[in-house]
Amino acid sequence: MVHQSLRKPGFSRSAAMGVRGLQGFVASTCPHVCTVVNLRELAERHRSKHPGCTPTIVVDAMCCLRYWYTPESWVCGGQWREYFSALRDFVKTFETFGIKLIFFFDGMVEQGKRDVWVKRRLKNNREIARIFHYIKSHREQPSRNMFFIPSGLAIFTRFALKTLGQETLCSLQEADYEVASYGLQNDCLGILGEDTDYLIYDTCPYFSISELCLDSLDTIMLCRQKLCESLDLGPADLPLLACLLGNDIVPEGVFESFRYKCLSSYTSVKENFDKKGNTVLAVAHHIAKVLRLHQGEKKLEEMLPLGPNKALFYKGVASYLLPGQTSPWIFQKPKGLTTLHKQVVPMSSDPESKQEIPVCTDPESNQESPMCSDPAPNQEIPVRTDPEIKQEDSMNMEPEVKQQVTMVSDTEILKVARTRHVQGESYLVYNILTSGEIECSNTLEDALDQALPSQAFVYRPVRQRAYSLLLGSGQGDASGCPTVREWFVYAGNPLRHPDLVRPLPMNLPGGTPSLKLLWLNQEPGTQALRVDTLLACFDLSSSREELQAVESPFQALCCVLTYLFVQVDTLCLEDLHAFIAQALCLQGKSAAQLEALQLDCVDPRAVQLGALLVRGLTMLVLVNSACGCPWRAGDLMPWNVFDGKLFQEKYLQSEKGCAAEVLVEQNRPRLTRFHSLKSVVCKACLKEDRHIISRQHWRPHHSGRLERQGSGSHRTSSGYSRSGQGQHWRDQGPGSRQHEPERWTRHSPSARWSS
């Protein structure tokens, strides 16, 4: 059960999110903006006011992840069964009182916010280094003030909520806009999240998730109207205030000197000067007393030092305008335009053309549109409308649109992919098909441990084959596929540019099947083809029969383990024993039993191995989505095959040389399955010339790494992973150049593909 005011410092999306300084200002200077409310009572009032209408709260799920993650253990890779239980309690509480929840998840990182995303990832890297330093020094989990959400928490939360019967939606842009829009258009009870942008949007009430007491459903409502009264502003002024203070679109430094001038003028008539609080008051005072004097007479850029940031500033203000809303501070061209978020129509009628453009005058666009750079007087800027606008509406749009080349031209496939994306039924597929760009946040990886690779490298060949499936012509030739831009976090990557990653061909009889065949064909034999394609993405086609014979959910586990052990030659038999034993023992344990499990110590290598496996499960979700879902989504979920603490326990036992009987807790049927699963993985690895041996047969290498004895099984000297496909993880890193067609290079102005 989640308790009141569960404050967990960490890396949730709400950290440093929204308007700079506004959260602290409200807490210290305007505490009356925060009001204690009871969601049950508000729901009852809503029913009285709207008979027959179910009170609905729209939830910004990304803001809620660390509130939901209540298990005590977090560093070992995730207490997934405990987490699922906590989510179930959360959902059940609202259901009990007749309150409907709609969950929104971020579907992509908008280009205008990439810099903010990168800064957070680099900050997280420093925090992760501190976590591993602590584990190595103390052999235990750090305290909660170093909390880091387990890898894959967002994607698996989405599927967990769907399993619990909840409506989950994945955004087509930054989620906060769609959350605010949904709340306004559907007359929702409020928004549950932790982002000061919800004070700026003119939408339904904003409730704090961090202050929610689940037992009573008491929480804090941050009142937009009271904030306006305190600042002598109207709701339409708040977007202007947000951009002048700095937010995720307009960097804080852009108006630093302007804020200083406002503060100097404001403090000349105010006593008890408090810089942080008074900065907000000073800027609001300037808007109310200075800018309004000339409102309607002068363009905003004549009253503000916008300079080269004019288009960015207008984009920032417009980004807060919900469907049907306008701003008195910005203007549009004489002919009114309706904004549509990335509705895709062909750029030409040429059937061979793969160039398409989203019909979009979206203020999130990176390109400076004429309406933003030179607003005409007395005309309001176009406002973004609901992302679900019908395709036919886009035909009446004017040609002033954001031009963006999409990766595929098949509108039927794009429509299916978009629907699955919005409904939260796929992972990364729509992003690859439309923008050719994906990202992956931080993982608990030890940057100082050279013996274990980053998950970014381990699973890159899987992604490369998925790219050839998604972006190819269905003929099995990956050479003509476009490259994909990857923003993946790994040690030494400054994230200044994305990695340009080329697709890899798949080894499938008859060639790579088309997406139409995999996604839309209902012929009896298609299901088998989907499975074949999934295994081909992991390059495990030779082990199809063995893997298919494994029962669920261990089939998915064996697939990831086989791939992992073939790719990473520093994994040993003891590691395999620990992975299999914990998965088998997990089946007979409740969330309460897992919570009661106590560890003697925490091993840093096991921490990284746990994260590596969980990231493998997320890659399996991606491939399963791309192949038309041959495997049930539930079989890919970590709460069915992995528990962080349990893995640590089995890892430590295995390292000590405990027998299999001990690992499976003296359970005879479990022991039989242990040997069966071990045999499947070992035999599959042998087909790829990978012999999994005990750590006792390794010898220390002068480089500090561990390598197996015998030149026949040494896999790191060639510079390639198996089959010569892709580049070995030890040879990959920032700045690496491509020398073979299937290798990759970092994206930079000087980078060139070799022929």
mmCIF file of N, CA, C and O in Angstrom, residues 10 87 103 145 185 213 240 247 308 334 344 501 622 750:
data_model
loop_
_atom_site.group_PDB
_atom_site.id
_atom_site.type_symbol
_atom_site.label_atom_id
_atom_site.label_comp_id
_atom_site.label_asym_id
_atom_site.label_seq_id
_atom_site.Cartn_x
_atom_site.Cartn_y
_atom_site.Cartn_z
ATOM 1 N N GLY A 10 15.020 11.092 -6.812
ATOM 2 C CA GLY A 10 15.462 10.191 -7.874
ATOM 3 C C GLY A 10 15.370 10.832 -9.217
ATOM 4 O O GLY A 10 15.576 12.020 -9.365
ATOM 5 N N LEU A 87 0.716 -1.566 -7.730
ATOM 6 C CA LEU A 87 -0.115 -0.958 -8.777
ATOM 7 C C LEU A 87 -1.562 -1.442 -8.678
ATOM 8 O O LEU A 87 -2.501 -0.656 -8.843
ATOM 9 N N PHE A 103 -4.530 6.740 -17.978
ATOM 10 C CA PHE A 103 -3.080 6.878 -17.802
ATOM 11 C C PHE A 103 -2.414 7.285 -19.118
ATOM 12 O O PHE A 103 -2.596 6.629 -20.145
ATOM 13 N N ASN A 145 17.692 8.165 -0.489
ATOM 14 C CA ASN A 145 18.018 9.461 -1.106
ATOM 15 C C ASN A 145 18.848 9.314 -2.373
ATOM 16 O O ASN A 145 19.082 10.293 -3.075
ATOM 17 N N GLN A 185 -10.886 18.686 -22.414
ATOM 18 C CA GLN A 185 -11.923 18.308 -23.371
ATOM 19 C C GLN A 185 -12.928 17.305 -22.814
ATOM 20 O O GLN A 185 -14.056 17.213 -23.292
ATOM 21 N N CYS A 213 -2.367 10.474 -0.270
ATOM 22 C CA CYS A 213 -2.489 9.414 0.723
ATOM 23 C C CYS A 213 -3.522 8.435 0.184
ATOM 24 O O CYS A 213 -4.712 8.762 0.096
ATOM 25 N N LEU A 240 3.067 33.173 -20.871
ATOM 26 C CA LEU A 240 4.096 34.205 -21.044
ATOM 27 C C LEU A 240 5.036 34.196 -19.842
ATOM 28 O O LEU A 240 6.267 34.233 -19.993
ATOM 29 N N ASN A 247 11.515 27.300 -19.135
ATOM 30 C CA ASN A 247 10.855 26.000 -19.031
ATOM 31 C C ASN A 247 11.588 25.005 -19.920
ATOM 32 O O ASN A 247 12.742 25.229 -20.284
ATOM 33 N N PRO A 308 17.503 36.726 -31.198
ATOM 34 C CA PRO A 308 17.481 35.523 -32.049
ATOM 35 C C PRO A 308 16.586 34.417 -31.498
ATOM 36 O O PRO A 308 16.390 33.402 -32.156
ATOM 37 N N PRO A 334 -2.983 36.285 -41.472
ATOM 38 C CA PRO A 334 -4.384 36.634 -41.693
ATOM 39 C C PRO A 334 -5.303 35.447 -41.896
ATOM 40 O O PRO A 334 -6.420 35.449 -41.430
ATOM 41 N N VAL A 344 0.107 12.271 -41.035
ATOM 42 C CA VAL A 344 1.002 12.012 -42.157
ATOM 43 C C VAL A 344 0.229 11.872 -43.458
ATOM 44 O O VAL A 344 -0.725 11.119 -43.541
ATOM 45 N N VAL A 501 22.844 4.214 -36.800
ATOM 46 C CA VAL A 501 22.890 2.757 -36.770
ATOM 47 C C VAL A 501 22.241 2.190 -38.022
ATOM 48 O O VAL A 501 21.086 2.496 -38.322
ATOM 49 N N LEU A 622 9.957 -4.951 -27.948
ATOM 50 C CA LEU A 622 10.114 -4.239 -29.222
ATOM 51 C C LEU A 622 10.001 -5.206 -30.395
ATOM 52 O O LEU A 622 9.240 -4.972 -31.346
ATOM 53 N N SER A 750 31.555 15.610 -39.503
ATOM 54 C CA SER A 750 32.647 15.077 -40.314
ATOM 55 C C SER A 750 32.479 13.603 -40.648
ATOM 56 O O SER A 750 33.256 13.046 -41.403
#
